[in-house]
Coordinates of C-alpha atoms and ligand atoms in Angstrom, one line a residue:
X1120 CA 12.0 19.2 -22.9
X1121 CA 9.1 18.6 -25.4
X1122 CA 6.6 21.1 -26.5
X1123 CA 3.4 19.7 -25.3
X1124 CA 4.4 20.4 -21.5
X1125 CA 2.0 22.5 -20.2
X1126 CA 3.8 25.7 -17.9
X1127 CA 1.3 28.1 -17.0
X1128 CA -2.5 27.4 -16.2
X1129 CA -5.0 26.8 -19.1
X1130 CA -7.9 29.3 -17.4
X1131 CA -9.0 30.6 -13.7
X1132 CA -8.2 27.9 -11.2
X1133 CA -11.2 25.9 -10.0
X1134 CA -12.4 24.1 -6.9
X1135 CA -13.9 20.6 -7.2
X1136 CA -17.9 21.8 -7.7
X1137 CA -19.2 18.1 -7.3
X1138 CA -19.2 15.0 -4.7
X1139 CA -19.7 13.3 -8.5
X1140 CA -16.5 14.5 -10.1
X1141 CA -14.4 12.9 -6.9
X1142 CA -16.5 9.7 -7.2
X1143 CA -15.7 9.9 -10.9
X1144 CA -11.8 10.6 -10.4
X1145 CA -11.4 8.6 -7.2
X1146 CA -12.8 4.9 -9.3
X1147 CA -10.7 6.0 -12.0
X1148 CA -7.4 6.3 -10.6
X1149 CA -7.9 4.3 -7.6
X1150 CA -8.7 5.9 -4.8
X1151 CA -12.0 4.3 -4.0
X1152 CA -14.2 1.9 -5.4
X1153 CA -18.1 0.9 -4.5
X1154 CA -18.0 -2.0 -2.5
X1155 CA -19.0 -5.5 -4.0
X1156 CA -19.4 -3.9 -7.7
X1157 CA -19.4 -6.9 -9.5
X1158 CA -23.2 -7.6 -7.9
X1159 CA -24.3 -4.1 -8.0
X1160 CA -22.9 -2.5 -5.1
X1161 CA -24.0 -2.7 -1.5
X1162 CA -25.4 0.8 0.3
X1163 CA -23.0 3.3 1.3
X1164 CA -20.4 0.8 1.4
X1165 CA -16.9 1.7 -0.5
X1166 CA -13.8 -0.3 -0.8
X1167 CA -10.3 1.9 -1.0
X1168 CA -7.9 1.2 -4.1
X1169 CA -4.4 1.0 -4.3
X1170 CA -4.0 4.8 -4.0
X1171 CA -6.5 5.2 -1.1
X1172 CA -5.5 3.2 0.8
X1173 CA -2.0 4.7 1.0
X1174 CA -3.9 8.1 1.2
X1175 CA -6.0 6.4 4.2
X1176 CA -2.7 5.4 6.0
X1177 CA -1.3 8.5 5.7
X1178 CA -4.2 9.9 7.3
X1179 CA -4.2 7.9 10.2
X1180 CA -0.2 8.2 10.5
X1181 CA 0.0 12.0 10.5
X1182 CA -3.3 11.5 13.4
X1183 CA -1.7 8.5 15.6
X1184 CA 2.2 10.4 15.5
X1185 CA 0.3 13.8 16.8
X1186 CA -1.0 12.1 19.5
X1187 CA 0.7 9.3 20.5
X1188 CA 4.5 11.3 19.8
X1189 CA 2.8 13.0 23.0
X1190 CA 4.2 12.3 26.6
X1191 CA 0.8 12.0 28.2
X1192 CA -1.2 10.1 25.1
X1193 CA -1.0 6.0 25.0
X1194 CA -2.3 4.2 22.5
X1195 CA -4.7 1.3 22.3
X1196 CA -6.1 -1.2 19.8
X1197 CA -9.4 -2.6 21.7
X1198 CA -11.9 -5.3 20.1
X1199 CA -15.3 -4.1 17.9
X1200 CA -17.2 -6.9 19.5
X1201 CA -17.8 -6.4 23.3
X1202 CA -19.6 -7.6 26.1
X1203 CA -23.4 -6.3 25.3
X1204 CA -23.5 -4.3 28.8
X1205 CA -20.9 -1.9 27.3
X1206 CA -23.6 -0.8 25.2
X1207 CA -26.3 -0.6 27.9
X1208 CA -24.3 1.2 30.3
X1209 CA -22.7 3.7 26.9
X1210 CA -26.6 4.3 26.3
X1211 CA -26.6 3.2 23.1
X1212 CA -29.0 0.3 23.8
X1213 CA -31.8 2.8 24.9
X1214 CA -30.9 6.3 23.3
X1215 CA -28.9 5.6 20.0
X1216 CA -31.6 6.4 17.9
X1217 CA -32.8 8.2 15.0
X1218 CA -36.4 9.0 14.3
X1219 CA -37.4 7.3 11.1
X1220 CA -40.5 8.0 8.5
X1221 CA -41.5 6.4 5.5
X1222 CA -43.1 7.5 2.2
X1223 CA -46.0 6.3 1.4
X1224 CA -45.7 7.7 -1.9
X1225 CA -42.3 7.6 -3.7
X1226 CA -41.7 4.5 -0.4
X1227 CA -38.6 6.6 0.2
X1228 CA -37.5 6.3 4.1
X1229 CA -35.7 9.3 5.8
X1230 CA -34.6 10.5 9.1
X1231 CA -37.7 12.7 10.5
X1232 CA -35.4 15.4 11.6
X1233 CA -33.4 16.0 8.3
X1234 CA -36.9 16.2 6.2
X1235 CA -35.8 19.5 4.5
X1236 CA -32.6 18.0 3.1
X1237 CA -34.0 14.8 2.3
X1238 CA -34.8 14.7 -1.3
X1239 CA -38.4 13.1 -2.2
X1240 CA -38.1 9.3 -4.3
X1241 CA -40.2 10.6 -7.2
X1242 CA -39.6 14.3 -7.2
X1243 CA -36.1 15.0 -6.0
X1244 CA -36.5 18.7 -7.0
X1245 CA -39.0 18.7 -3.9
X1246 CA -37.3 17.6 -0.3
X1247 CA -39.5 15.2 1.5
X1248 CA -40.7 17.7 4.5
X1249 CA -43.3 20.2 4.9
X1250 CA -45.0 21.4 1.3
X1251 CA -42.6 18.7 0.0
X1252 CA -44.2 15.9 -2.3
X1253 CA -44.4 13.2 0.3
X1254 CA -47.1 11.5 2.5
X1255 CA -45.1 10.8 5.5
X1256 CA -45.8 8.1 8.2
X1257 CA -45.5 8.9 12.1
X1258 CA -41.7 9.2 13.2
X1259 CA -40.8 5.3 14.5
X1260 CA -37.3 5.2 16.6
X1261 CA -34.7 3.1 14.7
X1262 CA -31.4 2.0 16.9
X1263 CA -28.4 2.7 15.0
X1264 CA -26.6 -0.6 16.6
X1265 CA -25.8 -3.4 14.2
X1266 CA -26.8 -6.6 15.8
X1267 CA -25.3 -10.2 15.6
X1268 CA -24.4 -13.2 17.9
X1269 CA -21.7 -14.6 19.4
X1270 CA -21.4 -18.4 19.3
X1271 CA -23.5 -20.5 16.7
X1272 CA -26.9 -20.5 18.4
X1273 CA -28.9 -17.1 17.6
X1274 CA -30.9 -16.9 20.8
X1275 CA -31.2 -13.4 22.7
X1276 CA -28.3 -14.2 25.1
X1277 CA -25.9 -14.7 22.5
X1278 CA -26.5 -11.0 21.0
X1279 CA -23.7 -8.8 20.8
X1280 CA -23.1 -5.5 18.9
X1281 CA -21.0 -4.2 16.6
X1282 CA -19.6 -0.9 18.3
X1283 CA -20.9 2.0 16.8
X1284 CA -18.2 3.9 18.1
X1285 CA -14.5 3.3 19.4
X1286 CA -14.6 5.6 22.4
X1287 CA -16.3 2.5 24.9
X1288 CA -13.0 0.4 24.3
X1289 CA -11.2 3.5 25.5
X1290 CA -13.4 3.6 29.1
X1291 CA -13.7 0.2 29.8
X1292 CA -9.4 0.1 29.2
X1293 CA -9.0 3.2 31.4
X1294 CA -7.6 1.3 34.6
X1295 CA -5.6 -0.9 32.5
X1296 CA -3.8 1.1 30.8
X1297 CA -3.3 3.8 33.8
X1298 CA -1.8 0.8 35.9
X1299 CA 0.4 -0.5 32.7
X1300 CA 1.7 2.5 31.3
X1301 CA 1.8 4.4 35.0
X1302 CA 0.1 7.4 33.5
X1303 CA -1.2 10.2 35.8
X1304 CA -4.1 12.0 35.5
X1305 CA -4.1 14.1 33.2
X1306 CA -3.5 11.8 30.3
X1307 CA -5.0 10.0 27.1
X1308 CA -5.7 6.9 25.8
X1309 CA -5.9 6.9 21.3
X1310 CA -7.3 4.4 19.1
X1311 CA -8.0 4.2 15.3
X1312 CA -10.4 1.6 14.5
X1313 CA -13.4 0.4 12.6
X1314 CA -17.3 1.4 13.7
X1315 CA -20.1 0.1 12.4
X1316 CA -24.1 2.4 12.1
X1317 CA -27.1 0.9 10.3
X1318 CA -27.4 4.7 9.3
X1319 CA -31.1 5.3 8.0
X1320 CA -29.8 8.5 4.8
X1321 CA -26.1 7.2 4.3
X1322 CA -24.5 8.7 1.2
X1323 CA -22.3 11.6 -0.2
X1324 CA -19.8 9.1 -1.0
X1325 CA -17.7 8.4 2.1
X1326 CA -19.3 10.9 4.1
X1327 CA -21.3 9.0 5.9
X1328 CA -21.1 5.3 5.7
X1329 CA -22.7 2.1 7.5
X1330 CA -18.7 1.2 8.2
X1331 CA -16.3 3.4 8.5
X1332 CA -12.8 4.1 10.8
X1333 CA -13.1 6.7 13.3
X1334 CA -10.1 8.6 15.3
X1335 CA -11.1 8.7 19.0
X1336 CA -8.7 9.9 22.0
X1337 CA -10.3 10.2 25.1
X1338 CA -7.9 12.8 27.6
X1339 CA -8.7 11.9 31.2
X1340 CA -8.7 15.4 33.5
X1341 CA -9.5 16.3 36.7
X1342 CA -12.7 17.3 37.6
X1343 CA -12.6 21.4 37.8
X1344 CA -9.8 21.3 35.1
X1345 CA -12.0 20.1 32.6
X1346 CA -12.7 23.0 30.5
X1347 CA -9.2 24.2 30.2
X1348 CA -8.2 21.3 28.9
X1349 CA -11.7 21.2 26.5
X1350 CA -10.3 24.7 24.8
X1351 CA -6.9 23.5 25.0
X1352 CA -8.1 19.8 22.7
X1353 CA -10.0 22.3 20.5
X1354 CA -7.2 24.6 19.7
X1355 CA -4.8 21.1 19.0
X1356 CA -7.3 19.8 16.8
X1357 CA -8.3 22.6 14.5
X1358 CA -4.4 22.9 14.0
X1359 CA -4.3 19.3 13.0
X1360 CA -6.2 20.0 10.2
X1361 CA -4.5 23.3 9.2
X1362 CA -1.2 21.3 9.2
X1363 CA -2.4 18.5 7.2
X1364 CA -2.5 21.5 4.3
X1365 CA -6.5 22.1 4.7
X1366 CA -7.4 25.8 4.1
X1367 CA -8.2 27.7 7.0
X1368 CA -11.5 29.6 5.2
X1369 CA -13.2 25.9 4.4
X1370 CA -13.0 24.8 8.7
X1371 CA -14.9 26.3 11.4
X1372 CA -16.6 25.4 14.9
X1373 CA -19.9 24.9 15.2
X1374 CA -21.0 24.8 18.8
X1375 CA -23.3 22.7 19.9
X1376 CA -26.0 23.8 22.0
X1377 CA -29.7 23.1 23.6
X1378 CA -31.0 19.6 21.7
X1379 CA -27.9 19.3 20.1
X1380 CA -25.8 18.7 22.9
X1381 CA -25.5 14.7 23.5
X1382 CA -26.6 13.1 26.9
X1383 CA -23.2 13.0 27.8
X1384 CA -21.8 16.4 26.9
X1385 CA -21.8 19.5 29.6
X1386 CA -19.9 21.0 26.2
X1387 CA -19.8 20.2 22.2
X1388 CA -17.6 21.7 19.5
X1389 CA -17.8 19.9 15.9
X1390 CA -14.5 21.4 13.8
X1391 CA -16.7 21.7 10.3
X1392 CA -15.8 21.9 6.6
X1393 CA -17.3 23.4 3.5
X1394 CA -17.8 19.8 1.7
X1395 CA -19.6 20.4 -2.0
X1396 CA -22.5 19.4 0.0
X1397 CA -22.2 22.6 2.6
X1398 CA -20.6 22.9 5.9
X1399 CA -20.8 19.5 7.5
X1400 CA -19.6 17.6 10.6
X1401 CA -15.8 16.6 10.3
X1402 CA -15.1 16.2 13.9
X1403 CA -16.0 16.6 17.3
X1404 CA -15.2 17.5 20.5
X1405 CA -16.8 17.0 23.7
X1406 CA -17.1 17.2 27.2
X1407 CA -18.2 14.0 28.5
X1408 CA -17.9 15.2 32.2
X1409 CA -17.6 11.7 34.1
X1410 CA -20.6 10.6 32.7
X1411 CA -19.2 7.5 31.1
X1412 CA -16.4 6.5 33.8
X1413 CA -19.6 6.7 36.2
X1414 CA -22.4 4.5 34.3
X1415 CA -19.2 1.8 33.9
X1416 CA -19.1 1.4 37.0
X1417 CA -22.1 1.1 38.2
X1418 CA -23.2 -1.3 35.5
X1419 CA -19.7 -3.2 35.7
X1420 CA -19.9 -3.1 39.7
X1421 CA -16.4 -2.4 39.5
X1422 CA -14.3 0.4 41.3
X1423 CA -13.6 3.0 38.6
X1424 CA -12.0 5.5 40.9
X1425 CA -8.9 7.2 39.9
X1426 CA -6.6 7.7 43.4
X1427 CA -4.2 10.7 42.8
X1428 CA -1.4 10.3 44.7
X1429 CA -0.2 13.5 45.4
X1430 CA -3.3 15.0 46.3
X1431 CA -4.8 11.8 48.3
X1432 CA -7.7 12.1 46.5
X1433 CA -9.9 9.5 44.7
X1434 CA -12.3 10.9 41.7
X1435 CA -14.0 9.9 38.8
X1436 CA -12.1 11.5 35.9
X1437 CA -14.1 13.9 33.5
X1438 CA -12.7 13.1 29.8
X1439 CA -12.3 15.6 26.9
X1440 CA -12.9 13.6 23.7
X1441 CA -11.5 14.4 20.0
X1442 CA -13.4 12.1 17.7
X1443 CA -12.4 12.2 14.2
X1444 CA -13.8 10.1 11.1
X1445 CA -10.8 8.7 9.0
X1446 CA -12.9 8.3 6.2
X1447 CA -14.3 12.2 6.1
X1448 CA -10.8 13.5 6.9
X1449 CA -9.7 11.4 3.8
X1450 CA -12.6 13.0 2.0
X1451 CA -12.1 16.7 3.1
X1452 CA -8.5 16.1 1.8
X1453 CA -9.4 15.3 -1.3
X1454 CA -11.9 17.5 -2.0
X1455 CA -9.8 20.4 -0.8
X1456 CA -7.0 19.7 -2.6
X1457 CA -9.1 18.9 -6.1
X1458 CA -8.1 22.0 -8.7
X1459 CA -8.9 22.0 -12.2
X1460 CA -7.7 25.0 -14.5
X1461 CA -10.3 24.0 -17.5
X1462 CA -7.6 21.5 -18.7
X1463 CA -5.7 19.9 -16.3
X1464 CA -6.5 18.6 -13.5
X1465 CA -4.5 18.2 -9.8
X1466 CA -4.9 17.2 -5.8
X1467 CA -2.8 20.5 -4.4
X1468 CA -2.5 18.1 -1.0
X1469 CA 0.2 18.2 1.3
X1470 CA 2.7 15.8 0.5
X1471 CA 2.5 13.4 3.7
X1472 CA -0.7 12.8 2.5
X1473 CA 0.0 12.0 -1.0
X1474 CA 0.1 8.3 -2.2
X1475 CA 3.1 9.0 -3.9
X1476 CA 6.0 11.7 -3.2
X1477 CA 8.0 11.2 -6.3
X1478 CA 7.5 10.1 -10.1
X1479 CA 10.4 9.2 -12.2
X1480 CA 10.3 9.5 -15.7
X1481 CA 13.1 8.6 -18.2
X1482 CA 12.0 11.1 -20.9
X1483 CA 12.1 8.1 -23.7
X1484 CA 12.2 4.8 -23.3
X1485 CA 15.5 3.7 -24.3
X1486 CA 18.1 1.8 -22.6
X1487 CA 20.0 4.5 -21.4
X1488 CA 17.9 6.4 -19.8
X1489 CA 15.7 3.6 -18.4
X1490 CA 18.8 2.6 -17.2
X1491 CA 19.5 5.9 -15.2
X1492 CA 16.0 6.1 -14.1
X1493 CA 15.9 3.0 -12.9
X1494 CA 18.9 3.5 -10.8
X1495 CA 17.6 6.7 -9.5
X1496 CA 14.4 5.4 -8.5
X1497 CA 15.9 2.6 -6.2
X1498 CA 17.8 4.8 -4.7
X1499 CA 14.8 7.5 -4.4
X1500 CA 12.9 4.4 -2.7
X1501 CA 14.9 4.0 0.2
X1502 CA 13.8 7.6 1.6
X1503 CA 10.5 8.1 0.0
X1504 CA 7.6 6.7 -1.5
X1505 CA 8.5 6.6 -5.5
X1506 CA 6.2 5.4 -8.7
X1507 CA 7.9 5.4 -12.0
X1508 CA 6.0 5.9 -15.3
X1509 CA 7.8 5.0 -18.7
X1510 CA 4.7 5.0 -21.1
X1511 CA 3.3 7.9 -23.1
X1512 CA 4.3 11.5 -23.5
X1513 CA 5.9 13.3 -21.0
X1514 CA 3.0 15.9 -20.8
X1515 CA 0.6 12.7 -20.3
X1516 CA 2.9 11.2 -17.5
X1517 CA 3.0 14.4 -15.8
X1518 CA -0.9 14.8 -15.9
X1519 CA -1.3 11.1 -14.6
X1520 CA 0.7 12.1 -11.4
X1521 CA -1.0 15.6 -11.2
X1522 CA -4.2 13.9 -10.9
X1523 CA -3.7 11.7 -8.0
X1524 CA -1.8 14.3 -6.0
X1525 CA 2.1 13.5 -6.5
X1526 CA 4.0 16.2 -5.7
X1527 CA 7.5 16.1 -7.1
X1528 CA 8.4 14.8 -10.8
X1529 CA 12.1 13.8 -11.7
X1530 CA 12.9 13.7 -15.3
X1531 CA 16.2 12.2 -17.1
X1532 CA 16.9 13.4 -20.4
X1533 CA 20.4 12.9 -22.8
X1534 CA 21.3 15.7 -20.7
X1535 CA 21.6 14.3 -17.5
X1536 CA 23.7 11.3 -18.5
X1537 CA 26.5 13.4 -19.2
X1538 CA 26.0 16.0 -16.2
X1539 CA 24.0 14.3 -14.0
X1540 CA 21.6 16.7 -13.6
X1541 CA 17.8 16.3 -13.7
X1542 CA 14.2 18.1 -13.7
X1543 CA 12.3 18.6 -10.8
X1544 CA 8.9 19.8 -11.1
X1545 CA 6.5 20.8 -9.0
X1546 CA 2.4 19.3 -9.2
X1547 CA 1.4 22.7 -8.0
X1548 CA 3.2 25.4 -9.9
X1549 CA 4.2 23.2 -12.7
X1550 CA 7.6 25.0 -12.1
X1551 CA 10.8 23.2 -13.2
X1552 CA 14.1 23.6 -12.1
X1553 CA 17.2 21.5 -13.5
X1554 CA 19.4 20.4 -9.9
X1555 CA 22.4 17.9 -9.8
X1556 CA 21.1 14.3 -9.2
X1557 CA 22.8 13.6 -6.1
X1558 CA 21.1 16.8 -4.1
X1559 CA 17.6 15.6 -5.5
X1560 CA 16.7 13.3 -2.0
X1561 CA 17.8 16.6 0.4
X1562 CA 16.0 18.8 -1.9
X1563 CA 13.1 16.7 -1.9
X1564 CA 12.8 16.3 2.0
X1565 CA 13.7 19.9 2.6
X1566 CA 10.9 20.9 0.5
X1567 CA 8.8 18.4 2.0
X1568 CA 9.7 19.5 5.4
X1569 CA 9.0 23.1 5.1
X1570 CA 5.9 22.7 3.2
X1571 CA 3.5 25.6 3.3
X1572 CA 6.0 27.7 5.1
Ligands
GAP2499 N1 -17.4 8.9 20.3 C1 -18.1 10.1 19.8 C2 -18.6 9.9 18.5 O1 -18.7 8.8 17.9 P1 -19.8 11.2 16.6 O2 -20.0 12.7 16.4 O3 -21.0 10.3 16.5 O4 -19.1 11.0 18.0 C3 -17.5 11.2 15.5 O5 -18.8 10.7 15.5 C4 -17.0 11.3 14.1 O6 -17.1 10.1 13.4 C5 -17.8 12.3 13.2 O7 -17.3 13.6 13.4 C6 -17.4 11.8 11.8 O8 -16.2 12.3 11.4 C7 -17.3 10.3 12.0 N2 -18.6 9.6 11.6 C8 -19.7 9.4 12.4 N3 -20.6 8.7 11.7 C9 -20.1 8.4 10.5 C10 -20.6 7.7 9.4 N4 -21.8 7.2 9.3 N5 -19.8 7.7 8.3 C11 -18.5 8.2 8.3 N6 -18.0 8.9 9.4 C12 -18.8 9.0 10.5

């Protein structure tokens, strides 16, 4: 194989420092784009390439099988746009606010309670709250909700809301699907879906966006069992992220307590990870007691009461929710995964999560090894998901793939028309190992399988 081929690691392996260097490598190779970037961008709104979305869909595949693989989880695809008493009866109408303040100086406008992270318009080395360079106005509520109208006449009974979250689809579906599916208490109901916030300080890339795809399963418990099953959900969840290849030392709980905890939750967990920008929010999980089930009912009218048979009793269930953003799971997973040894630079992600599992590369382009390749790739394609790269150095083509996360490289040389063997190498060691063509899709899915054990 040719000389340039780098073996060993240039320097000390890094982590990715900056949310700029993912932005940077994300446009680049086509993980994610800024929305509308022909006009300039819109805020905080990003569209995902080729690569991301595949990254995205991974995501939510690893996500839905762990849940809905389960017995006792259904799953459920409910509307963004529902009737506007959801939202009353949710308390979203009257409490889904932040507390907003203006500049009068730099005209910057923040969130009143994140003043010191909130850098100030015209001196950014200064944050915006006390001793900060900015003349602030008194806090004003601002409601989170996105607002439009049904039907073509925009008169106050046509509003309706774009959901903010996808957990109210969940309640409002909870007879429906109990009756349908014949679930018993204790059971789940999952949905992935889109939610839309009129955030005030959106930013840090996908982080936190004005639209974005949230993971919500809402477990339905008995009353008195409702803490068991909270530790249980957080336990489950934590792992989730540990077997999607995310290193243990970058998540931890934070627990939520006092002013933190939402009018809903008796308890709050968020699962938190070391972003570049600090330990921040990834998921959460919550105790909603029967707080929701409750106010549906008695804003609905209608009988929400669960009648479990064996015991002959009727209740309101408590629910235990898990409530995951797509897009900041798809973030922490590339951010964790981003190394860079001073040369080259690789995603180290787990490979259900990569775009791409396999890149074949005919070592030259000429006939008869494109030939092979070509060959080996459609037969690669029927088991996994395979890219092929005939232009440039081989050094180059393997960089390309280290870059956005591909995790197995199969190379044809002169060699392997005769014997029919190839190279495998590895994104993460950079180790290459010469193995009979026709064991290359076992190999491949074993090593996939037993990944990180
Ligand atoms: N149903 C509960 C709920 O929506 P949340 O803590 O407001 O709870 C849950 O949101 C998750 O949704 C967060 O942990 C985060 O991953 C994601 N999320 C919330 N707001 C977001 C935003 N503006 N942009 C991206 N993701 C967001």
């Amino acid at each position: 194989m040719s000389e340039e081929v780098q073996t060993k690691p240039a320097g000390p392996v890094q982590d990715l420092k900056d949310m700029a260097t993912l932005v940077s490598l994300s446009k680049q190779r086509g993980f994610v784009f800024p929305s509308s970037e022909i006009y300039g961008g819109i805020g905080s709104t990003w569209d995902y390439g080729p690569l991301g979305v595949e990254l995205k869909r991974n995501m939510k595949e690893t996500w839905w099988r762990s849940m809905c693989d389960r017995e006792d989880i259904e799953g459920l695809d409910a509307a963004i746009l529902m009737h506007p008493k959801v939202w009353e009866a949710s308390g979203h109408v009257a409490g889904f606010v932040d507390p907003m303040v203006d500049c009068k100086t730099c005209k910057g406008r923040f969130r009143a309670d994140k003043l010191d992270s909130s850098p100030c318009g015209q001196k950014p080395s200064k944050n915006a709250g006390a001793g900060g360079a900015c003349e602030l106005t008194e806090p004003r509520n601002f409601n989170l909700m996105f607002k439009t109208h049904m039907g073509p006449l925009e008169e106050t009974g046509s509003v309706v809301y774009l959901r903010p979250e996808t957990a109210q689809g969940i309640y409002v579906n909870f007879l429906n699907v109990a009756q349908s599916s014949r679930q018993k208490v204790p059971f789940g109901i999952a949905q992935i879906g889109k939610a839309f916030r009129n955030e005030i300080t959106p930013g840090n890339f996908i982080f936190r966006t004005r639209e974005f795809e949230q993971m919500e399963m809402q477990f339905f418990v008995k009353p008195g069992t409702d803490m068991e099953w909270f530790e249980k959900w957080k336990a489950d969840r934590i792992q989730w992220h540990y077997d999607n290849g995310i290193r243990k030392e970058k998540l931890r709980f934070h627990a939520h307590a006092g002013a933190d905890l939402a009018h809903y939750a008796k308890a709050a967990f968020d699962i938190e990870y070391e972003f570049p920008i600090g330990w921040s929010e990834l998921e959460g999980i919550h105790n909603r007691t029967d707080f929701d089930l409750g106010r549906h009912q008695e804003f609905s009218g209608k009988n929400l009461l669960y009648f479990d048979e064996s015991t002959k009793e009727k209740y309101i269930p408590y629910i235990v929710e898990t409530s995951v953003g797509c897009d900041r799971a798809v973030l922490a997973a590339l951010c964790d995964s981003y190394r860079f040894d001073g040369d080259r630079t690789w995603l180290q992600m787990h490979p259900k999560l990569s775009p791409y599992k396999v890149a074949v590369f005919p070592l030259m382009k000429k006939p008869e090894l494109t030939e092979y390749s070509d060959k080996l790739y459609a037969d690669l394609k029927k088991h996994f998901r395979v890219t092929s790269d005939v232009s440039g150095s081989i050094g180059k083509r393997y960089r390309r793939q280290d870059e956005i996360g591909t995790p197995f490289g199969v190379t044809i040389d002169f060699d392997t028309l005769t014997n029919h063997s190839v190279t495998l190498r590895h994104r993460d060691t950079m180790e290459q190992t010469r193995i009979p063509a026709e064991k290359l899709i076992h190999v491949i899915r074993d090593q996939i399988e037993n990944w990180g054990k």
